[in-house]
XYZ file of C-alpha atoms in Angstrom:
543
model
C 43.516 67.951 -9.280
C 46.127 67.162 -11.715
C 49.955 67.077 -11.105
C 50.795 69.215 -14.931
C 49.924 72.561 -15.057
C 47.943 72.208 -17.803
C 46.002 74.954 -20.163
C 42.443 75.357 -19.125
C 40.544 73.581 -22.074
C 38.068 76.756 -22.458
C 40.736 78.607 -23.398
C 40.739 78.625 -27.232
C 44.328 80.178 -29.045
C 47.901 79.577 -27.473
C 49.694 80.431 -24.573
C 52.960 79.755 -26.512
C 53.764 83.097 -27.641
C 53.151 84.709 -23.847
C 54.558 82.578 -21.900
C 57.748 82.356 -23.966
C 57.880 86.340 -24.165
C 57.448 86.210 -20.366
C 60.361 84.151 -19.746
C 62.223 85.631 -21.721
C 61.694 89.124 -19.776
C 63.076 87.084 -16.529
C 65.718 86.638 -17.938
C 66.552 90.335 -16.963
C 66.378 89.410 -13.661
C 69.757 87.478 -14.291
C 71.567 91.602 -14.265
C 69.806 92.028 -10.877
C 71.331 88.673 -9.581
C 74.478 88.676 -10.901
C 75.571 92.138 -9.952
C 74.161 91.971 -6.815
C 76.474 88.167 -6.960
C 79.802 89.773 -7.732
C 80.638 92.400 -4.993
C 80.602 89.348 -1.984
C 83.223 87.650 -3.900
C 85.294 90.843 -5.065
C 85.512 92.287 -1.732
C 87.261 88.522 -0.915
C 89.670 88.818 -3.208
C 93.231 89.416 -2.761
C 94.322 91.967 -5.365
C 91.382 94.077 -5.028
C 91.959 94.228 -0.999
C 94.885 95.521 -1.692
C 94.488 97.483 -4.825
C 91.467 99.694 -3.080
C 92.586 99.078 0.568
C 93.600 103.621 1.834
C 95.964 101.533 4.903
C 93.607 99.561 6.934
C 94.544 95.615 8.187
C 92.038 93.332 7.957
C 92.491 92.033 11.920
C 91.936 87.514 10.523
C 94.614 87.306 7.812
C 96.215 90.437 8.484
C 96.542 91.066 5.028
C 95.491 95.076 3.505
C 91.746 95.463 3.112
C 88.828 98.274 3.003
C 88.045 99.282 6.572
C 83.932 97.708 7.196
C 82.901 101.377 7.255
C 83.925 101.669 3.369
C 82.515 97.428 2.725
C 79.331 98.795 4.613
C 79.246 101.759 1.823
C 80.284 99.652 -1.207
C 78.481 97.010 -0.923
C 75.484 99.338 0.075
C 75.368 102.243 -2.519
C 74.184 100.456 -4.849
C 70.665 99.129 -2.821
C 70.348 102.794 -2.419
C 71.080 103.169 -5.841
C 68.250 100.516 -6.919
C 66.086 102.148 -4.156
C 66.129 105.816 -6.031
C 64.961 103.886 -9.155
C 62.978 101.532 -7.915
C 61.190 105.198 -7.903
C 62.026 105.775 -11.087
C 60.408 103.078 -12.305
C 56.519 104.925 -12.369
C 57.617 108.086 -14.733
C 59.055 105.839 -17.249
C 56.830 102.968 -16.792
C 53.838 105.303 -17.518
C 55.681 107.856 -20.437
C 57.904 105.165 -21.958
C 55.979 102.572 -21.553
C 56.551 99.506 -20.066
C 58.564 97.715 -23.068
C 61.541 101.380 -23.924
C 61.054 101.680 -19.953
C 62.781 98.461 -19.806
C 65.561 99.678 -22.611
C 65.947 102.796 -21.249
C 66.738 101.569 -17.552
C 69.158 99.160 -19.030
C 70.897 101.971 -20.430
C 71.967 103.376 -16.895
C 72.872 99.643 -15.777
C 75.269 99.395 -17.808
C 76.591 103.174 -17.948
C 77.498 101.686 -13.863
C 78.980 99.096 -15.630
C 81.589 101.431 -16.854
C 82.084 103.318 -14.274
C 82.851 99.979 -12.443
C 84.883 98.220 -15.322
C 87.237 101.776 -15.395
C 87.840 102.219 -11.756
C 90.824 101.407 -9.588
C 89.664 103.203 -6.435
C 87.381 103.263 -4.346
C 85.238 106.835 -4.889
C 84.710 105.786 -9.330
C 83.946 102.349 -7.851
C 81.237 104.055 -5.494
C 79.994 105.893 -8.421
C 79.554 103.182 -10.614
C 77.130 101.668 -7.998
C 75.081 103.725 -7.646
C 74.336 104.361 -11.065
C 74.859 100.428 -11.559
C 72.329 100.029 -8.648
C 70.032 102.222 -10.516
C 69.399 100.775 -13.113
C 68.309 97.582 -11.537
C 66.435 99.368 -9.489
C 64.289 100.392 -12.608
C 64.564 97.212 -13.798
C 63.333 95.939 -10.837
C 59.916 97.127 -11.385
C 59.319 96.997 -14.849
C 59.926 93.355 -15.420
C 57.443 92.100 -12.763
C 54.935 94.469 -14.475
C 56.336 93.587 -17.527
C 55.145 90.328 -17.069
C 51.838 90.493 -15.285
C 50.287 92.542 -18.412
C 51.274 89.875 -19.980
C 51.126 86.304 -18.947
C 47.894 84.411 -18.932
C 45.634 84.232 -15.310
C 46.264 80.655 -15.100
C 50.153 79.899 -15.719
C 51.017 84.019 -14.392
C 52.924 83.004 -10.635
C 54.778 80.277 -12.766
C 56.212 83.055 -15.477
C 56.918 85.834 -12.900
C 57.823 83.481 -10.488
C 60.594 83.085 -13.123
C 62.474 86.435 -12.812
C 63.319 85.417 -9.212
C 64.610 82.506 -10.991
C 66.936 84.923 -13.280
C 68.363 85.973 -9.978
C 69.626 82.665 -8.080
C 70.918 82.633 -11.792
C 72.487 85.236 -11.550
C 74.019 84.815 -8.357
C 75.358 81.374 -8.955
C 76.587 82.894 -12.363
C 78.775 85.127 -10.019
C 79.600 83.301 -7.694
C 81.266 80.613 -10.488
C 82.870 83.566 -12.185
C 84.069 84.610 -8.974
C 85.659 81.793 -7.881
C 87.475 81.660 -12.099
C 89.258 84.652 -11.386
C 89.448 84.552 -7.881
C 93.465 83.833 -7.511
C 94.949 86.359 -10.464
C 97.234 88.924 -9.330
C 96.022 92.156 -11.445
C 92.969 93.924 -12.520
C 91.426 91.404 -14.354
C 90.611 89.532 -11.251
C 87.511 91.911 -10.953
C 87.187 93.233 -13.880
C 85.829 90.287 -15.771
C 83.529 89.607 -13.107
C 82.163 93.564 -13.992
C 82.424 93.679 -17.352
C 80.956 89.849 -17.852
C 77.309 92.228 -16.970
C 77.997 93.786 -20.369
C 76.458 90.740 -22.324
C 73.382 90.118 -19.769
C 72.314 93.818 -21.317
C 72.605 93.274 -25.060
C 70.859 90.864 -24.393
C 67.876 92.485 -22.729
C 67.473 95.125 -24.871
C 68.287 93.344 -27.902
C 65.172 90.655 -27.607
C 63.146 94.321 -25.526
C 63.125 95.760 -29.272
C 61.711 92.579 -31.093
C 58.980 92.255 -28.041
C 55.130 93.853 -28.023
C 54.096 96.527 -25.735
C 51.998 95.327 -23.111
C 47.764 95.409 -23.890
C 46.886 96.980 -20.454
C 49.533 99.688 -20.949
C 47.934 100.386 -23.871
C 44.420 100.605 -22.691
C 45.602 102.801 -20.761
C 46.718 105.425 -23.098
C 43.692 104.731 -25.404
C 45.581 103.124 -28.495
C 42.538 100.137 -28.476
C 43.895 98.868 -31.507
C 47.624 98.381 -31.313
C 46.547 97.090 -27.428
C 44.450 94.502 -30.058
C 47.435 93.450 -31.785
C 49.424 93.234 -29.489
C 46.729 90.993 -27.173
C 46.433 89.329 -30.478
C 50.341 88.017 -31.173
C 50.289 87.360 -27.033
C 47.151 84.937 -27.999
C 47.610 84.159 -31.322
C 44.525 84.506 -31.950
C 42.865 86.927 -35.104
C 42.129 91.018 -33.712
C 38.457 89.969 -34.420
C 38.234 86.545 -32.712
C 35.342 86.691 -29.788
C 37.223 85.376 -26.907
C 40.425 87.801 -27.743
C 36.976 90.568 -27.627
C 36.024 89.905 -24.891
C 39.235 89.772 -22.694
C 39.901 93.046 -24.393
C 36.554 94.872 -23.528
C 36.619 93.552 -19.948
C 40.414 94.928 -19.547
C 38.834 98.488 -20.667
C 36.092 98.669 -18.531
C 37.614 97.765 -15.818
C 40.203 100.086 -16.429
C 37.116 102.571 -16.637
C 35.212 101.360 -14.108
C 38.680 101.860 -11.550
C 39.202 105.619 -13.234
C 35.495 106.780 -12.532
C 36.382 105.885 -8.635
C 39.464 108.529 -9.383
C 42.214 108.703 -11.670
C 45.676 107.089 -10.993
C 46.989 110.200 -8.799
C 50.326 109.056 -6.025
C 47.109 109.650 -3.162
C 45.125 107.357 -4.751
C 47.233 104.739 -4.107
C 46.675 105.600 -0.538
C 43.141 104.769 -0.472
C 40.635 102.454 0.050
C 41.829 98.932 -1.135
C 44.302 99.962 -3.273
C 45.685 101.551 -0.210
C 45.223 98.074 1.777
C 46.812 96.453 -1.058
C 49.395 98.844 -1.306
C 50.719 98.486 2.246
C 49.897 94.670 2.455
C 52.746 94.936 -0.783
C 55.500 97.213 1.326
C 55.662 94.855 3.567
C 55.781 91.965 1.692
C 58.965 93.736 -0.427
C 60.269 93.943 3.195
C 59.991 91.134 5.369
C 61.488 88.998 2.071
C 64.380 91.277 3.679
C 64.291 90.911 6.622
C 64.298 86.771 5.935
C 67.896 87.281 6.398
C 68.838 85.938 3.074
C 71.131 88.784 1.530
C 73.137 88.412 3.868
C 74.158 85.013 2.703
C 74.968 86.517 -0.611
C 76.183 89.774 0.003
C 78.722 88.680 3.375
C 78.625 85.004 3.608
C 82.355 84.364 1.776
C 83.482 87.112 4.498
C 81.363 85.086 7.407
C 81.898 81.688 6.281
C 85.621 82.950 5.813
C 85.511 84.510 9.391
C 84.003 81.090 11.047
C 86.164 78.920 10.359
C 85.523 77.209 7.284
C 88.028 76.543 4.902
C 87.642 77.214 1.477
C 84.436 79.781 1.769
C 84.257 80.399 -2.305
C 82.932 76.762 -2.296
C 80.473 76.853 -0.034
C 79.138 80.776 -1.163
C 78.891 78.068 -4.717
C 76.960 75.296 -3.324
C 74.851 77.658 -1.805
C 73.780 79.863 -5.382
C 73.347 75.969 -6.656
C 70.558 75.100 -3.491
C 69.360 78.607 -4.727
C 68.635 78.273 -8.016
C 67.470 74.451 -7.106
C 65.017 75.678 -4.112
C 63.776 78.107 -7.512
C 61.961 75.128 -9.769
C 59.545 73.022 -7.153
C 58.034 76.674 -6.106
C 57.322 77.502 -9.812
C 55.342 74.375 -9.591
C 54.116 74.419 -5.822
C 52.137 78.798 -6.600
C 50.457 77.840 -9.195
C 49.922 74.250 -7.741
C 49.057 74.867 -4.326
C 48.285 78.921 -4.887
C 50.614 82.535 -2.934
C 49.047 82.020 0.370
C 50.100 78.452 1.425
C 53.746 78.839 -0.370
C 54.106 81.767 2.211
C 53.203 80.377 5.082
C 55.329 77.000 4.598
C 58.853 79.298 3.704
C 57.938 81.177 6.824
C 57.443 78.236 8.794
C 60.460 77.148 6.653
C 63.095 79.499 7.486
C 61.865 80.700 11.208
C 63.040 76.624 12.133
C 66.318 77.373 9.986
C 67.238 80.194 11.014
C 66.930 79.764 15.148
C 69.219 76.631 14.951
C 71.937 78.410 12.517
C 71.918 81.141 15.132
C 72.014 78.589 18.395
C 74.881 76.281 16.759
C 76.282 78.775 15.187
C 76.746 80.246 18.908
C 77.331 77.681 21.292
C 79.684 75.534 19.284
C 82.948 76.202 16.961
C 84.469 73.023 15.726
C 84.095 71.499 12.472
C 80.766 69.484 13.146
C 79.285 72.226 13.768
C 80.434 74.558 10.835
C 78.743 72.175 8.902
C 75.183 71.503 10.607
C 75.520 75.404 10.061
C 76.608 75.173 6.275
C 73.827 72.481 6.492
C 70.855 75.165 7.874
C 72.316 77.446 6.064
C 71.509 75.577 2.960
C 68.007 74.575 3.930
C 67.030 77.733 5.075
C 67.648 78.665 1.561
C 65.361 75.964 0.393
C 62.442 77.749 1.543
C 63.666 81.038 1.075
C 64.292 80.061 -2.706
C 61.026 77.848 -2.921
C 58.268 80.308 -1.084
C 59.401 83.862 -0.673
C 61.793 84.828 -3.458
C 59.441 84.277 -6.496
C 56.187 84.993 -4.745
C 57.206 88.142 -3.018
C 57.058 89.900 -6.905
C 54.239 87.360 -8.031
C 52.076 88.515 -5.215
C 53.522 92.195 -5.897
C 53.045 92.021 -8.958
C 49.109 91.056 -9.608
C 47.674 93.214 -6.634
C 46.847 96.559 -8.501
C 44.513 98.208 -10.428
C 46.146 99.339 -13.525
C 46.036 102.878 -13.495
C 48.052 102.951 -10.212
C 50.010 99.788 -11.528
C 53.155 101.282 -12.108
C 52.900 103.936 -9.343
C 52.014 100.807 -6.272
C 54.918 98.246 -8.104
C 57.518 101.315 -7.819
C 56.622 102.165 -4.759
C 56.707 98.575 -3.181
C 60.184 97.561 -4.909
C 61.137 100.667 -3.464
C 60.229 99.326 -0.058
C 62.192 95.974 -0.849
C 66.144 98.006 -2.257
C 65.062 100.055 1.356
C 65.551 96.794 3.453
C 67.289 95.653 1.323
C 70.670 99.068 1.666
C 69.853 99.435 5.665
C 70.784 95.567 5.780
C 73.435 95.388 3.415
C 75.015 99.466 5.549
C 74.109 97.797 8.835
C 75.113 94.140 8.325
C 79.114 94.750 8.975
C 78.759 97.077 12.309
C 75.970 94.281 13.675
C 79.216 91.761 13.034
C 82.173 92.179 12.687
C 83.905 93.544 15.418
C 86.313 96.446 14.245
C 89.147 95.567 13.213
C 92.400 96.630 16.025
C 90.599 100.541 16.580
C 87.796 98.527 17.406
C 84.903 101.457 16.539
C 80.986 100.792 17.495
C 80.481 96.952 16.402
C 78.241 94.910 17.686
C 80.328 91.669 16.873
C 77.488 89.727 17.006
C 78.459 87.292 14.281
C 76.212 84.146 14.508
C 73.773 85.528 16.693
C 72.504 88.344 14.485
C 70.424 84.993 12.982
C 68.716 85.636 16.172
C 67.136 88.695 14.445
C 65.866 86.645 10.542
C 64.713 84.194 13.418
C 62.541 86.729 14.508
C 61.595 88.212 11.518
C 60.920 85.270 10.306
C 58.338 84.464 12.856
C 56.646 87.674 12.533
C 55.873 86.463 8.407
C 54.051 84.308 10.041
C 52.128 86.038 11.811
C 52.214 88.885 8.195
C 50.558 85.862 5.696
C 48.066 84.901 7.884
C 46.636 88.081 7.801
C 47.483 90.114 4.399
C 47.887 87.402 1.914
C 44.799 87.204 0.180
C 45.011 84.493 -2.724
C 45.045 85.234 -5.902
C 45.473 82.270 -7.962
C 43.680 81.701 -10.666
C 41.676 85.009 -11.013
C 42.957 87.995 -13.647
C 44.550 91.369 -12.568
C 40.476 93.418 -12.996
C 39.146 89.427 -10.969
C 41.878 90.486 -8.372
C 40.231 94.336 -8.383
C 36.907 92.553 -7.905
C 38.477 90.542 -5.049
C 39.804 93.048 -2.351
C 36.371 94.628 -3.249
C 34.086 91.950 -1.653
C 36.655 90.129 0.520
C 37.384 92.022 3.912
C 39.987 89.329 5.045
C 42.903 88.105 3.880
C 41.733 84.459 5.411
C 38.544 84.840 3.748
C 39.904 84.823 0.416
C 40.121 81.338 -0.670
C 38.400 79.854 -2.797
C 36.767 82.846 -3.936
C 34.865 82.892 -7.360
C 34.254 86.212 -9.420
C 31.244 86.953 -11.095
C 31.759 90.275 -12.130
C 31.210 91.611 -15.466
C 33.398 95.267 -15.796
C 32.079 94.957 -19.574
C 27.984 94.836 -18.034
C 29.390 97.258 -14.898
C 30.573 100.130 -17.764
C 26.593 99.329 -19.455
C 25.538 100.808 -16.488
C 26.650 103.837 -15.967
C 27.075 104.731 -12.802
C 29.839 106.788 -10.525
C 32.057 104.021 -8.729
C 31.727 106.954 -5.876
C 28.360 106.484 -5.050
C 27.970 102.458 -4.982
C 30.132 99.407 -3.628
C 30.314 97.304 -7.218
C 29.074 94.780 -4.749
C 25.804 97.539 -5.280
C 26.802 98.337 -8.834
C 27.156 94.500 -10.029
C 23.400 93.597 -8.641
C 22.408 96.689 -10.459
C 23.636 95.542 -13.869
C 22.028 91.837 -13.142
C 18.468 93.041 -12.323
C 19.240 95.049 -15.921
C 20.147 91.929 -17.881
C 17.298 89.686 -16.065
C 14.445 92.751 -17.137
C 15.944 92.837 -20.943
C 15.548 89.068 -21.327
C 12.399 89.531 -20.052
C 11.737 92.490 -22.385
C 13.476 90.337 -24.823
C 11.371 87.101 -24.817
C 7.934 89.289 -24.301
C 8.700 90.335 -27.597
C 9.463 87.434 -29.249
C 6.677 85.820 -27.696
C 3.928 87.992 -29.059
C 5.784 87.559 -32.544
C 5.385 83.861 -32.994
C 2.189 84.826 -32.052
C 0.837 87.119 -34.778
């Protein structure tokens, strides 16, 4: 195996169009990352705290602030919006299409940004956060869907992983903008970081107006001719090229087979191997949040400030730089190592780092201890950013058959946002002391990292028991993998053998036989046909 990721020699055409399109669509992750990244810095801005305070005084610096209740609402309402937005991605993606669905989603997001920009009090600001969240939720489900359905199988993981890279870039840019405006003594301190998001929305919409619809969605809609043109544009092959005709026929045949098993309703998402895949996807996305990464990016500035670390804004920028840079090796390793080994590597590394941060944070309070805390938080971010960050989106994007892909992906993404909301809402109560009035606050401080570390321990067991290796398989071959391999740890080295075009020619109802049985029938039919053709050929020669 070489060091570089190269297009297989037997794959005709060019992968450049599909790669460039996939990379551009990943830009939507900037909206996601920037929007979630701005709030942590805004909550710590002196002008914003005074402007939006309703009388609460922060016990740490004795300055006006929003209360932990209000902070919890402001941060978590975005995640509540993203949860409902992600669930809405299925009807939007199936009715409008992946492309127009993304355009409409950006419109919802922009409306939320407008409300936040003009807000001068908490209620309107919260409303803007909700609608921006709904837009982000829609986008976060539709982008991996679009990327998975357009990318060549040999580099699909790296392309979908670029979505996470874009999220980290968004977080990083948010930290820089927040740092640049935090000392302004006017509304520009928070309005400038918020209004910058209009630029991201415009770029995404203009690009999506130019890009093609995914060929798999067009097949699902019964628009074979348009699907051929879309695939031709993606692969840079003529619509009459044998390789393009074969790939399109396999997509059509796989969809026909899956539709013979079930019609693609929400109930079908919970049946058979699709139900197992849905469970895997939901647990993967939920555990990604429970590793505690968004605690650092939502509340990191405040946490470092309360821990006695000087200039927490600079520390926030450092953690974001680590997040961006560490994603690049993940894009390489997801294709070289595979999904399963990389997730295991990340889970073990995160677990160790979180326990170290928890122990140091609770047993020491010196300058040296603070430096150790920051160092291991950065090492933890490295492990997350190169593994669970991108690979969660990669795996969920390739798990499901076409008939339920939008529905199932919307549910896995909604799970991510549900846990995101729960963590964002609960964290102030878990970490803070409640100020002067006390209240029901756990005041865990650094002890909260024991919780994240324990969930990282659960991640290790999860990867071993439920994550199948899908590296190098087409989306249609992933269906075959789950039909033939019963245990996740047996999936390494799986070699696909089914031709769905031949399965379709057998004409057997998928409900009555397993895929292996149907494949055997197709093989026997092909063998008989070859024997008969050979026999007739022999007679012709004798004559």
